[in-house]
Short mmCIF file of C-alpha atoms (C1' of nucleotides) in Angstrom, two decimals:
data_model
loop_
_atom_site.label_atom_id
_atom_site.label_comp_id
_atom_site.label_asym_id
_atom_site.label_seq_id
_atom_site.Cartn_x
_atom_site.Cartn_y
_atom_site.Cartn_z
CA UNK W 20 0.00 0.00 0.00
CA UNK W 21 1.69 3.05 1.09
CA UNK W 22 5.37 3.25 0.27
CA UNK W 23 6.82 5.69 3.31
CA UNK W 24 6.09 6.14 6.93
CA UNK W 25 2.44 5.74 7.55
CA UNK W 26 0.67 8.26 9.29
CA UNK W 27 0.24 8.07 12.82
CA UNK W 28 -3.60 9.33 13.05
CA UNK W 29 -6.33 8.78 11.41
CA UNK W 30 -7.22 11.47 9.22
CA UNK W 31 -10.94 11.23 9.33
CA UNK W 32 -11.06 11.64 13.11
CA UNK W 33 -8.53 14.29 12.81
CA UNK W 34 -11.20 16.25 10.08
CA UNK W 35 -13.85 15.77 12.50
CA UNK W 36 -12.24 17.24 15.36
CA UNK W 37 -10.76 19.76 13.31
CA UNK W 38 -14.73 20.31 12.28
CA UNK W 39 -15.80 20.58 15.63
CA UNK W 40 -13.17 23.30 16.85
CA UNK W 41 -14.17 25.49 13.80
CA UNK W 42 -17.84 25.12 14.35
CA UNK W 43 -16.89 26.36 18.46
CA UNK W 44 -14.45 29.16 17.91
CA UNK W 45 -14.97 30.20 13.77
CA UNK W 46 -12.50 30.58 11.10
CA UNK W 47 -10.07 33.61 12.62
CA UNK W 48 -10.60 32.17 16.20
CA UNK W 49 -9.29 28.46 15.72
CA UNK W 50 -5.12 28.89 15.61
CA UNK W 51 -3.09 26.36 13.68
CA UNK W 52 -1.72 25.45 17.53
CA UNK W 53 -5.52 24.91 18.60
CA UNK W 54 -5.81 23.09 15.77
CA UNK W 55 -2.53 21.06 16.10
CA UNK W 56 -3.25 20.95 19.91
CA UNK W 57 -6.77 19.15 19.31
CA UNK W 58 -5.73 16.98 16.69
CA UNK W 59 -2.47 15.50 18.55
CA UNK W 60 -0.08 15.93 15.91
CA UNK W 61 2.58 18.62 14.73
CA UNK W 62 2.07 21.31 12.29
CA UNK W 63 4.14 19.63 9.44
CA UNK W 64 1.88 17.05 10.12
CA UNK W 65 -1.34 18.66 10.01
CA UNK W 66 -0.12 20.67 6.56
CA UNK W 67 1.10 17.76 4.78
CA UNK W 68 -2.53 15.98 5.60
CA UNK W 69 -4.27 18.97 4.56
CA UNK W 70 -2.36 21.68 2.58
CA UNK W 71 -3.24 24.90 4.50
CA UNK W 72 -5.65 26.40 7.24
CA UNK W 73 -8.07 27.43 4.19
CA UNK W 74 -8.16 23.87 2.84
CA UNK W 75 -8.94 21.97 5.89
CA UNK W 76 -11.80 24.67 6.86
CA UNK W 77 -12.99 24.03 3.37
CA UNK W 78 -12.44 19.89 4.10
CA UNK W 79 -13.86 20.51 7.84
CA UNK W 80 -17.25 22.03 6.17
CA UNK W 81 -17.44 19.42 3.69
CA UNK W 82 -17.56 17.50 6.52
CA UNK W 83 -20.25 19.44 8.08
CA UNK W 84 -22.64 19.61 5.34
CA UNK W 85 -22.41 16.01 4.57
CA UNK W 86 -23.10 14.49 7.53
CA UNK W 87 -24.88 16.75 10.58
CA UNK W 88 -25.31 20.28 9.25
CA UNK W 89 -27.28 19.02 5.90
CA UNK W 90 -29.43 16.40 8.06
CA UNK W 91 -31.84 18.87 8.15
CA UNK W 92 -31.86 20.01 4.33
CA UNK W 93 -32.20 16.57 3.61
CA UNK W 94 -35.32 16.06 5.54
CA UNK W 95 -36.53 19.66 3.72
CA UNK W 96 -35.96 17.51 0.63
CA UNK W 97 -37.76 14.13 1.72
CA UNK W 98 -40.55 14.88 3.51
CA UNK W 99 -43.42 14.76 1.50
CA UNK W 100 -44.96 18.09 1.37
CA UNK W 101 -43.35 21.60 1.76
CA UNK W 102 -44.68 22.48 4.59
CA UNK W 103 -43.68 19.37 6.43
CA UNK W 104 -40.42 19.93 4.82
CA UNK W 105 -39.76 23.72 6.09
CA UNK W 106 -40.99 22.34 9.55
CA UNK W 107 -38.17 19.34 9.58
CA UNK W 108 -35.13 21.90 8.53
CA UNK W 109 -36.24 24.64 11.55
CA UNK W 110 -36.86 21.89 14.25
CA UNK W 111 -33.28 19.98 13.03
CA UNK W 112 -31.82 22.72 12.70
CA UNK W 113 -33.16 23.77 15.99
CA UNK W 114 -31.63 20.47 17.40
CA UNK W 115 -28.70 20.85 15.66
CA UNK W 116 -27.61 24.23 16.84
CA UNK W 117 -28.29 23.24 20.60
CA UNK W 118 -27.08 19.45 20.61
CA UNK W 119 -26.14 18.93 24.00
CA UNK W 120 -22.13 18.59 24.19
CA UNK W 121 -21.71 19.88 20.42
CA UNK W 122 -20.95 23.35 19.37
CA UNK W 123 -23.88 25.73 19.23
CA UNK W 124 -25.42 27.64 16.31
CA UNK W 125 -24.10 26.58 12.95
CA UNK W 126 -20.57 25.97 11.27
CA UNK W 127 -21.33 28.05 8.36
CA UNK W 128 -23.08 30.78 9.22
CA UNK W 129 -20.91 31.79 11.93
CA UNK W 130 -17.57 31.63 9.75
CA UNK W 131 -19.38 33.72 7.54
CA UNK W 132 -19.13 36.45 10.16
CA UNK W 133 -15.74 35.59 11.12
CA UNK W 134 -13.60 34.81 8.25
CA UNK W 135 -11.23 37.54 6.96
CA UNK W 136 -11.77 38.81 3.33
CA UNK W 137 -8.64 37.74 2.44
CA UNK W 138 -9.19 34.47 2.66
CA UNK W 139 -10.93 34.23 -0.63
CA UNK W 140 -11.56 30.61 -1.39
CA UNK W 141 -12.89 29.89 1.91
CA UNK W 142 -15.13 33.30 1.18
CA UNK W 143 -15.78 31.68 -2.03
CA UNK W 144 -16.68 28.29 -0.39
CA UNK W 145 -18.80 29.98 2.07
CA UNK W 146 -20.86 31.88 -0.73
CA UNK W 147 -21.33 28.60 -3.00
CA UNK W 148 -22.74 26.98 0.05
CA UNK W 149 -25.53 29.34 1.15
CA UNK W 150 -26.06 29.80 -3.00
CA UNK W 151 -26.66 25.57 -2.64
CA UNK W 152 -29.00 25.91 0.48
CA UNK W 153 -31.11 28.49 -0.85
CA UNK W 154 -31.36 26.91 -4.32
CA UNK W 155 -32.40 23.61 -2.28
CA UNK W 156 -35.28 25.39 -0.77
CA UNK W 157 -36.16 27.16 -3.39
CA UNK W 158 -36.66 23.80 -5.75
CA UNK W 159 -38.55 22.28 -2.76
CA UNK W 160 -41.23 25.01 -2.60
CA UNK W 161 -40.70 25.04 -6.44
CA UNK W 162 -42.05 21.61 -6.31
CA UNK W 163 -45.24 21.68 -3.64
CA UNK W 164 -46.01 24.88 -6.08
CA UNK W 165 -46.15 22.72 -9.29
CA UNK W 166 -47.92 19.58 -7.06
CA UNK W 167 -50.68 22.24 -6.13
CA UNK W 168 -49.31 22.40 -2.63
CA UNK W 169 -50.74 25.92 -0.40
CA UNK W 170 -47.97 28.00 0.05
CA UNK W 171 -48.04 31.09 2.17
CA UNK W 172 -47.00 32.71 -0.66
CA UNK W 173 -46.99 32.99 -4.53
CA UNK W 174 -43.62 34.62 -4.88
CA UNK W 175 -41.16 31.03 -4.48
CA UNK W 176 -38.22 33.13 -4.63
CA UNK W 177 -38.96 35.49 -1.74
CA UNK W 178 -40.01 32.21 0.63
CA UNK W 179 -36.91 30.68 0.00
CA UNK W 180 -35.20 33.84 1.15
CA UNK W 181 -38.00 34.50 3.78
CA UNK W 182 -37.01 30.78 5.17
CA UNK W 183 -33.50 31.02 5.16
CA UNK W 184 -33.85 33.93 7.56
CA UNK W 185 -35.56 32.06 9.30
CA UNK W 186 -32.70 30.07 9.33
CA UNK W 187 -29.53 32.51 9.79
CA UNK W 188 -31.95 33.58 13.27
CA UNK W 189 -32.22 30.73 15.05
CA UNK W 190 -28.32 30.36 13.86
CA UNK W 191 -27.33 33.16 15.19
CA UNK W 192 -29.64 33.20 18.65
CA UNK W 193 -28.47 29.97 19.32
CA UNK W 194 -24.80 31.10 19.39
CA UNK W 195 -26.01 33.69 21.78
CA UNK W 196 -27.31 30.87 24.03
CA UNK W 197 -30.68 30.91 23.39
CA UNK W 198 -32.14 27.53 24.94
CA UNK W 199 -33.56 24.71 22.43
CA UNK W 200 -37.81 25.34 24.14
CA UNK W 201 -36.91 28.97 23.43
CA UNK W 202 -36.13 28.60 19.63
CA UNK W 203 -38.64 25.74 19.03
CA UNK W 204 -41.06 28.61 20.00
CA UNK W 205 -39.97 30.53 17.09
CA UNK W 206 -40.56 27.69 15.00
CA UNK W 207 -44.43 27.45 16.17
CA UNK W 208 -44.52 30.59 15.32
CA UNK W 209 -42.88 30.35 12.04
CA UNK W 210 -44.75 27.06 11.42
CA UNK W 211 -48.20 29.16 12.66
CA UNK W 212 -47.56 31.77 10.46
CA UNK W 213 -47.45 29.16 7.22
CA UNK W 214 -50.80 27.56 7.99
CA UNK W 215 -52.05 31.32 8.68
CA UNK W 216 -51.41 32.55 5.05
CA UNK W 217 -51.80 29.08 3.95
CA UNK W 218 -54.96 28.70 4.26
CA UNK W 219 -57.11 31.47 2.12
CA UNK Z 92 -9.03 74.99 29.64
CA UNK Z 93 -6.42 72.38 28.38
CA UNK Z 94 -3.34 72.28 30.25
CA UNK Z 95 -0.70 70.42 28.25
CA UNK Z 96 -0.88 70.47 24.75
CA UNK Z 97 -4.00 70.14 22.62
CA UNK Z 98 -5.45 66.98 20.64
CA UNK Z 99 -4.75 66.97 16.90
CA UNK Z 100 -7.86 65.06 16.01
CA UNK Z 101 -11.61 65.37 16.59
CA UNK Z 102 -12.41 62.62 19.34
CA UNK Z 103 -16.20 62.40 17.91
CA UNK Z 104 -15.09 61.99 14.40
CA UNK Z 105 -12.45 59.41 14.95
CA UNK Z 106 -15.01 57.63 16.97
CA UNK Z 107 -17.40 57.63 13.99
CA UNK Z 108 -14.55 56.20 11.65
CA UNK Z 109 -13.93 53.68 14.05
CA UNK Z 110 -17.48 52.93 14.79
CA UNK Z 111 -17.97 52.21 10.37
CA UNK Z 112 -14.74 50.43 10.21
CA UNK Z 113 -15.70 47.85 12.96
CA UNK Z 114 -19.16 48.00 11.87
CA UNK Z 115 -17.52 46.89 8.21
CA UNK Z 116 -14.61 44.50 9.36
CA UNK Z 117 -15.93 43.00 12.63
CA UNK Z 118 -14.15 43.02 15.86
CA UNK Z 119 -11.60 40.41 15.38
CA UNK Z 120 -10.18 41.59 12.13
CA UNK Z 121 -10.05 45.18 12.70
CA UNK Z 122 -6.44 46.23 13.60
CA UNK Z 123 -4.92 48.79 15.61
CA UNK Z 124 -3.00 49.31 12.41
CA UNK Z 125 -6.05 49.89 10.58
CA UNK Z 126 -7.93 51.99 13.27
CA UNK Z 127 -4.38 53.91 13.46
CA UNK Z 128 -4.03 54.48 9.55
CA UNK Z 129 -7.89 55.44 8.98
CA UNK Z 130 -8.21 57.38 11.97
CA UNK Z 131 -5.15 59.31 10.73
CA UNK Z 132 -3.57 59.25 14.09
CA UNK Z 133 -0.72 57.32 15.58
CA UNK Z 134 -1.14 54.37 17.90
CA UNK Z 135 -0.25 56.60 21.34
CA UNK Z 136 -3.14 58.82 20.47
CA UNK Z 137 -5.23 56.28 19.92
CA UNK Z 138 -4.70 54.48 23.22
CA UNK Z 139 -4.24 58.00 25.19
CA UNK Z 140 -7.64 58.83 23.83
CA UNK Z 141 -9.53 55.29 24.03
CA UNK Z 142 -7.98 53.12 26.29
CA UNK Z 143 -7.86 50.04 24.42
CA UNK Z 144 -9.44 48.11 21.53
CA UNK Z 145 -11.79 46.50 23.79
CA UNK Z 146 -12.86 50.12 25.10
CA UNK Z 147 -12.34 51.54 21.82
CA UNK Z 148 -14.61 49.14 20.96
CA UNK Z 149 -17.13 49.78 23.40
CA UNK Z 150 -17.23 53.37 22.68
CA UNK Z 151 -18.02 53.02 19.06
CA UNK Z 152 -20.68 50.83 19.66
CA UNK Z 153 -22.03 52.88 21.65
CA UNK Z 154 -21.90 55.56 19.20
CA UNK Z 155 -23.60 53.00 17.30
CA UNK Z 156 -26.65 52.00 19.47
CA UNK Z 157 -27.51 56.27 20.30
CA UNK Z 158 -26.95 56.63 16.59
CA UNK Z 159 -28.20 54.98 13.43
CA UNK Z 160 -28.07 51.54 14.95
CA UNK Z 161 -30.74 52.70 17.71
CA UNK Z 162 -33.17 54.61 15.29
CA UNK Z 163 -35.18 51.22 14.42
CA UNK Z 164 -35.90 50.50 17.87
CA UNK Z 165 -36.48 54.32 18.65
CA UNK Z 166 -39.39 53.69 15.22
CA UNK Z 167 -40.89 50.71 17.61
CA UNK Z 168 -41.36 52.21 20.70
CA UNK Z 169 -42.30 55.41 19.52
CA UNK Z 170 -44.83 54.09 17.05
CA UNK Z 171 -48.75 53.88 17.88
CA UNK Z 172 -49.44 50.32 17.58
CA UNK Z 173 -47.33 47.56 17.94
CA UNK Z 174 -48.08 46.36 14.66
CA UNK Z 175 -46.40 49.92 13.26
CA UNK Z 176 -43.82 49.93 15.54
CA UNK Z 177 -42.13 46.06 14.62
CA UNK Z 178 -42.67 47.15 10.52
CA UNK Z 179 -41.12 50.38 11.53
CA UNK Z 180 -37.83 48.28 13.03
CA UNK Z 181 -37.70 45.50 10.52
CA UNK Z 182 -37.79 48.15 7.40
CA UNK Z 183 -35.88 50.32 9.18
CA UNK Z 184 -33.27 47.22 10.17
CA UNK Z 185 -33.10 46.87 6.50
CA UNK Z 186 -32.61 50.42 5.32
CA UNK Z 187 -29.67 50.70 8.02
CA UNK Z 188 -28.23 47.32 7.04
CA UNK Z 189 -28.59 48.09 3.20
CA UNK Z 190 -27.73 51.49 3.11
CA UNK Z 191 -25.66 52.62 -0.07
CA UNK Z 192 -22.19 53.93 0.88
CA UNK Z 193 -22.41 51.96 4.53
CA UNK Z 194 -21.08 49.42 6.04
CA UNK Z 195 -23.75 46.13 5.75
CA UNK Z 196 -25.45 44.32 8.05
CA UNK Z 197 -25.15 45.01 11.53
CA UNK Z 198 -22.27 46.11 13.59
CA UNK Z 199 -23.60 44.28 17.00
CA UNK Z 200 -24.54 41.37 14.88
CA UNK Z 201 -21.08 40.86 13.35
CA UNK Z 202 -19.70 41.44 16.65
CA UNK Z 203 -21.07 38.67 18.32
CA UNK Z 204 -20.00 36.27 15.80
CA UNK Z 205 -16.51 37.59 15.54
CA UNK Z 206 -15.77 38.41 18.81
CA UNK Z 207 -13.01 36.28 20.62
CA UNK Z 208 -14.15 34.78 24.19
CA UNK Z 209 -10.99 36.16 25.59
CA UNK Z 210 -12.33 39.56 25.30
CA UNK Z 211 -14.59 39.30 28.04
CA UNK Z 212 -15.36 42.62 28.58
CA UNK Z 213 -16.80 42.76 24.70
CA UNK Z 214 -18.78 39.70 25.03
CA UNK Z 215 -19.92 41.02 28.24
CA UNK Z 216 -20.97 44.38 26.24
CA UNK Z 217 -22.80 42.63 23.76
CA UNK Z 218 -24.84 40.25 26.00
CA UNK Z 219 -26.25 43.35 27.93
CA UNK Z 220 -26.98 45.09 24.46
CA UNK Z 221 -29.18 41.90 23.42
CA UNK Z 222 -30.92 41.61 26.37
CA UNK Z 223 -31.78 45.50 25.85
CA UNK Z 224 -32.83 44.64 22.56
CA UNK Z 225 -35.22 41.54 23.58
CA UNK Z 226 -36.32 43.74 26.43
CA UNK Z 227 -37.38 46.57 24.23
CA UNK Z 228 -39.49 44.23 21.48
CA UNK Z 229 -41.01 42.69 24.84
CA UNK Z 230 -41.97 45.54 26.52
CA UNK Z 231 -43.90 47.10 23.49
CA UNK Z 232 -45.55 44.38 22.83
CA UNK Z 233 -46.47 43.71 26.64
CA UNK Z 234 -47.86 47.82 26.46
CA UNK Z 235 -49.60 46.53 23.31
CA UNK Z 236 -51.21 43.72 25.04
CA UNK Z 237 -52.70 45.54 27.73
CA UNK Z 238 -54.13 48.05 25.55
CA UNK Z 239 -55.90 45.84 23.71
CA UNK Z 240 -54.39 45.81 20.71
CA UNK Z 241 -54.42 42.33 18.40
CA UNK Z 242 -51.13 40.36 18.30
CA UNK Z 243 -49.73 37.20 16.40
CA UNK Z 244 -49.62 35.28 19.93
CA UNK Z 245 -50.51 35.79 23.32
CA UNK Z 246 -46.97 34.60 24.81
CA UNK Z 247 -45.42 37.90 24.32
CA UNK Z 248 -41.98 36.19 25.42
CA UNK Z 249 -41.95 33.95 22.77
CA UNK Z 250 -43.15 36.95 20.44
CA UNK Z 251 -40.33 38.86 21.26
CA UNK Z 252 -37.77 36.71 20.52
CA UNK Z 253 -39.20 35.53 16.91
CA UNK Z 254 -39.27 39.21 15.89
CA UNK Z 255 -35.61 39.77 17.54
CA UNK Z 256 -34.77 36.57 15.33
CA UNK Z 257 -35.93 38.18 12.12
CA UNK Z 258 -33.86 40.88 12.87
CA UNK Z 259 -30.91 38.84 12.98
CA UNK Z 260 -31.95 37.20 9.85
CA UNK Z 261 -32.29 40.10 7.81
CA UNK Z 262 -28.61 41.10 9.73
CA UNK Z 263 -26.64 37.94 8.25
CA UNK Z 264 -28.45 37.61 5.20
CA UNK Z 265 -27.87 41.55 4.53
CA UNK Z 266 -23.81 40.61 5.02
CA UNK Z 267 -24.01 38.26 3.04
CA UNK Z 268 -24.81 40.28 0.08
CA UNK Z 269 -28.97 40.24 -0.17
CA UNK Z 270 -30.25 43.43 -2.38
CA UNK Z 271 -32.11 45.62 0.11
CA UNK Z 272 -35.78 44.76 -1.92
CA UNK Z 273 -34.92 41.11 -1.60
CA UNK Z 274 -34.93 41.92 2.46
CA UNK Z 275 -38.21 43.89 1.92
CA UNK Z 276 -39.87 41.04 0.61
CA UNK Z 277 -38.95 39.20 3.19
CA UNK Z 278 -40.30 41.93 5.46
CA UNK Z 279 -43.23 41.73 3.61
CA UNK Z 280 -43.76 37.87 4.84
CA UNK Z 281 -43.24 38.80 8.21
CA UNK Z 282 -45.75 41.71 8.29
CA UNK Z 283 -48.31 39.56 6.42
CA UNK Z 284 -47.83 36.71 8.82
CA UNK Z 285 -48.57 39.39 11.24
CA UNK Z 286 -51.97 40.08 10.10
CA UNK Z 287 -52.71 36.43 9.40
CA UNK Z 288 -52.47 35.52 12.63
CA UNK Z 289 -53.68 38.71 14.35
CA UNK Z 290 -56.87 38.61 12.84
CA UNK Z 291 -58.50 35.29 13.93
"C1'" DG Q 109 10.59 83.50 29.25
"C1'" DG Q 110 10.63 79.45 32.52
"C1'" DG Q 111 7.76 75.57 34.38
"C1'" DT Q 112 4.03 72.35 34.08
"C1'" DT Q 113 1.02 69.34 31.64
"C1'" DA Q 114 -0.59 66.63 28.04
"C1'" DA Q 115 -0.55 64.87 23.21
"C1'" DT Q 116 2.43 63.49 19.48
"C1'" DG Q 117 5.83 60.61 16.35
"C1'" DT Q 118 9.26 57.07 16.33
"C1'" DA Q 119 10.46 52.88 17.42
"C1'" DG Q 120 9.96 48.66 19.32
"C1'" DC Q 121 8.23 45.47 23.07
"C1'" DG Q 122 6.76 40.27 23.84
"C1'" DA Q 123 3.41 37.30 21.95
"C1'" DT Q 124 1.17 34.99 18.45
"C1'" DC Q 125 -0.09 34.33 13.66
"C1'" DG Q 126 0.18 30.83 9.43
"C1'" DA Q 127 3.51 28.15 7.38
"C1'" DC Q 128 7.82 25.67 6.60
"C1'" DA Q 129 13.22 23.80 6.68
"C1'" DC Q 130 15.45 20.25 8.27
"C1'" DA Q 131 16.83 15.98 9.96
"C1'" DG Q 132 15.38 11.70 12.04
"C1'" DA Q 133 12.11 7.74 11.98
"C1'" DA Q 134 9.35 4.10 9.94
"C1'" DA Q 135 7.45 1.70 6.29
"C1'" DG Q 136 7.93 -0.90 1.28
"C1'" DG Q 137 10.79 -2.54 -2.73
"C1'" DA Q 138 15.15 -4.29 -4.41
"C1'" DT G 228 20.64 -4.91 3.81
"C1'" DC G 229 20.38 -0.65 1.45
"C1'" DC G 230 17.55 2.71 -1.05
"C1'" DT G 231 13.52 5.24 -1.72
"C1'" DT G 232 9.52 7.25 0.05
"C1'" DT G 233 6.62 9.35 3.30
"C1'" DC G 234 5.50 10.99 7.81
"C1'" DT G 235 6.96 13.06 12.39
"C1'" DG G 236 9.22 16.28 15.96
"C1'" DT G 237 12.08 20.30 16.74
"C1'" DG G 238 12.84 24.64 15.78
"C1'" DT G 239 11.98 28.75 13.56
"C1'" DC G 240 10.80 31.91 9.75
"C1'" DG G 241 8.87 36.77 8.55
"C1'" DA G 242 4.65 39.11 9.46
"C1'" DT G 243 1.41 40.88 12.33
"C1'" DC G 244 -0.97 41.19 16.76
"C1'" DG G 245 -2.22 44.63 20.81
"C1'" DC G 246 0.25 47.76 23.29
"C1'" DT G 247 3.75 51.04 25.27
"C1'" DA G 248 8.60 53.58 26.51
"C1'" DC G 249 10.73 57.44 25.28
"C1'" DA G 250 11.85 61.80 23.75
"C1'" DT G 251 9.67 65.75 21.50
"C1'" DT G 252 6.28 69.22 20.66
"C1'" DA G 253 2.71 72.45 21.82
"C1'" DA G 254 -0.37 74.46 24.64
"C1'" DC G 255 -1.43 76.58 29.45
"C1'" DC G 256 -0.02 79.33 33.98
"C1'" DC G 257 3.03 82.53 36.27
#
DNA sequence: GGGTTAATGTAGCGATCGACACAGAAAGGA
DNA sequence: TCCTTTCTGTGTCGATCGCTACATTAACCC
């Protein structure tokens, strides 16, 4: 297999703690020596694994989205109608952003408020990604609309962008401790608000 | 009046640069070299004059909240319904965080999510200034229960928080590049939800 | 003008940032 | 066994971080 030393970690576990520190302290916050200190390993180590701090946020998010943080998009995308849909991604997001013992808030939305300009791919990354969520709700109401589905609204554009406000709030109120009862509230009201304008 | 010799800069208007360039960089990523080089003073002056970047800080968000940043929430307690006064903040929320020539989204907003934990007395800072937020939405609408007046929900708590939510929705979304009618419409949601469920 | 007080410009402090040079260590192939 | 290849630990690079010592300058009071 390998021709040279092998490695003396195991790289996926090393991603996923490397995931976890982002998602607690952001982009600028986590230090290659957090980092290195987390992971157990050297720098060299840690660069020759993963190329750069950039790269293994990018890796770290990949990460993210495939496994936990797109849980709830993928439930937006299975349930079977829209409004069951938009009610799965708040409440797992909800759950998500105030797992007990996990990070709170979400991964992406707070490196978007910490990362650095100058770190363009990882500002590239981070734009890409929200473009991917919105387009996934958008195609999901885009759906119920053309299944005859009520919608609170006509306009599938602007609830896409209305719900992934929705979103980017319980994101960030979660960060600011917020408890889960508290933000589930929000959702009832959210999900009260759809059956309002719904219905007509 | 002065004794020794006299400040080369206008305190108030240095505090205003500093106030847009946090309000566009976030805390973390906003230098003393920056503050120094658009400020047009040298670091000593800086330091003689603010204390520190923490205070520095502190001061220009302050600057903030009596200023611009405070106007929407000035709108929602000074309107005469409830109903007025949360349209009032969220369209005024997105005329501050869209506004052509400014800094976007919001600087309290991007502070939280960029702020170090080491910086305690920032994070301390911005705690209060949320609760004084939450405590402003849930005291109008608590005035607006008792007169009478219809509301989405009779928890005004839980009221509170989903319009402080929105706020912080519009806040992220507005950073991340939204067109100021894009945040309208989503504004326009909100408000109709309002009615929808006010009128029952 | 002298003396006092305070703000300024230069220059640099120790610490930390992201990233890497280098040599030693551990595997496979011959 | 020796060579090649790859990873690991030590040490450190130049840059930047927040912050300040020091001498100088410019105002006031007398």
């Amino acid at each position: 297999m390998g021709r040279g030393r092998p490695r003396q970690f195991d790289r996926d576990e090393a991603l996923d703690r490397a995931m976890r520190l982002f998602w607690t302290r952001g982009y600028q916050d986590t230090s290659i020596a957090d980092l290195t200190d987390v992971l157990g390993i050297g720098s060299p180590s840690l660069y020759a694994a993963f190329g750069s701090k950039a790269s293994l946020f990018r890796a770290a998010a990949d990460r993210y989205e495939a496994g936990e943080g797109g849980r709830p998009f993928a439930a937006l995308a299975a349930a079977p109608t829209a409004r069951d849909g938009v009610e799965a991604l708040l409440r797992g997001n909800v759950a998500l952003f105030t797992k007990r013992g996990g990070p709170r808030g979400c991964l992406l939305t707070r490196a978007t408020l910490s990362c650095p300009p100058s770190d363009t791919t990882v500002v590239a990354y981070l734009q890409r990604s929200r473009r991917d969520r919105l387009a996934a709700l958008r195609t999901r109401l885009q759906t119920a609309a053309a299944a005859g589905e009520p919608l609170p609204s006509d306009d599938v554009d602007a609830l896409a962008q209305y719900y992934d406000a929705q979103v980017q709030g319980l994101a960030v109120r979660a960060l600011e401790g917020a408890t889960r009862p508290a933000l589930l509230r929000t959702v009832d009201l959210t999900m009260a608000a759809w059956d309002a304008l719904s219905t007509r």
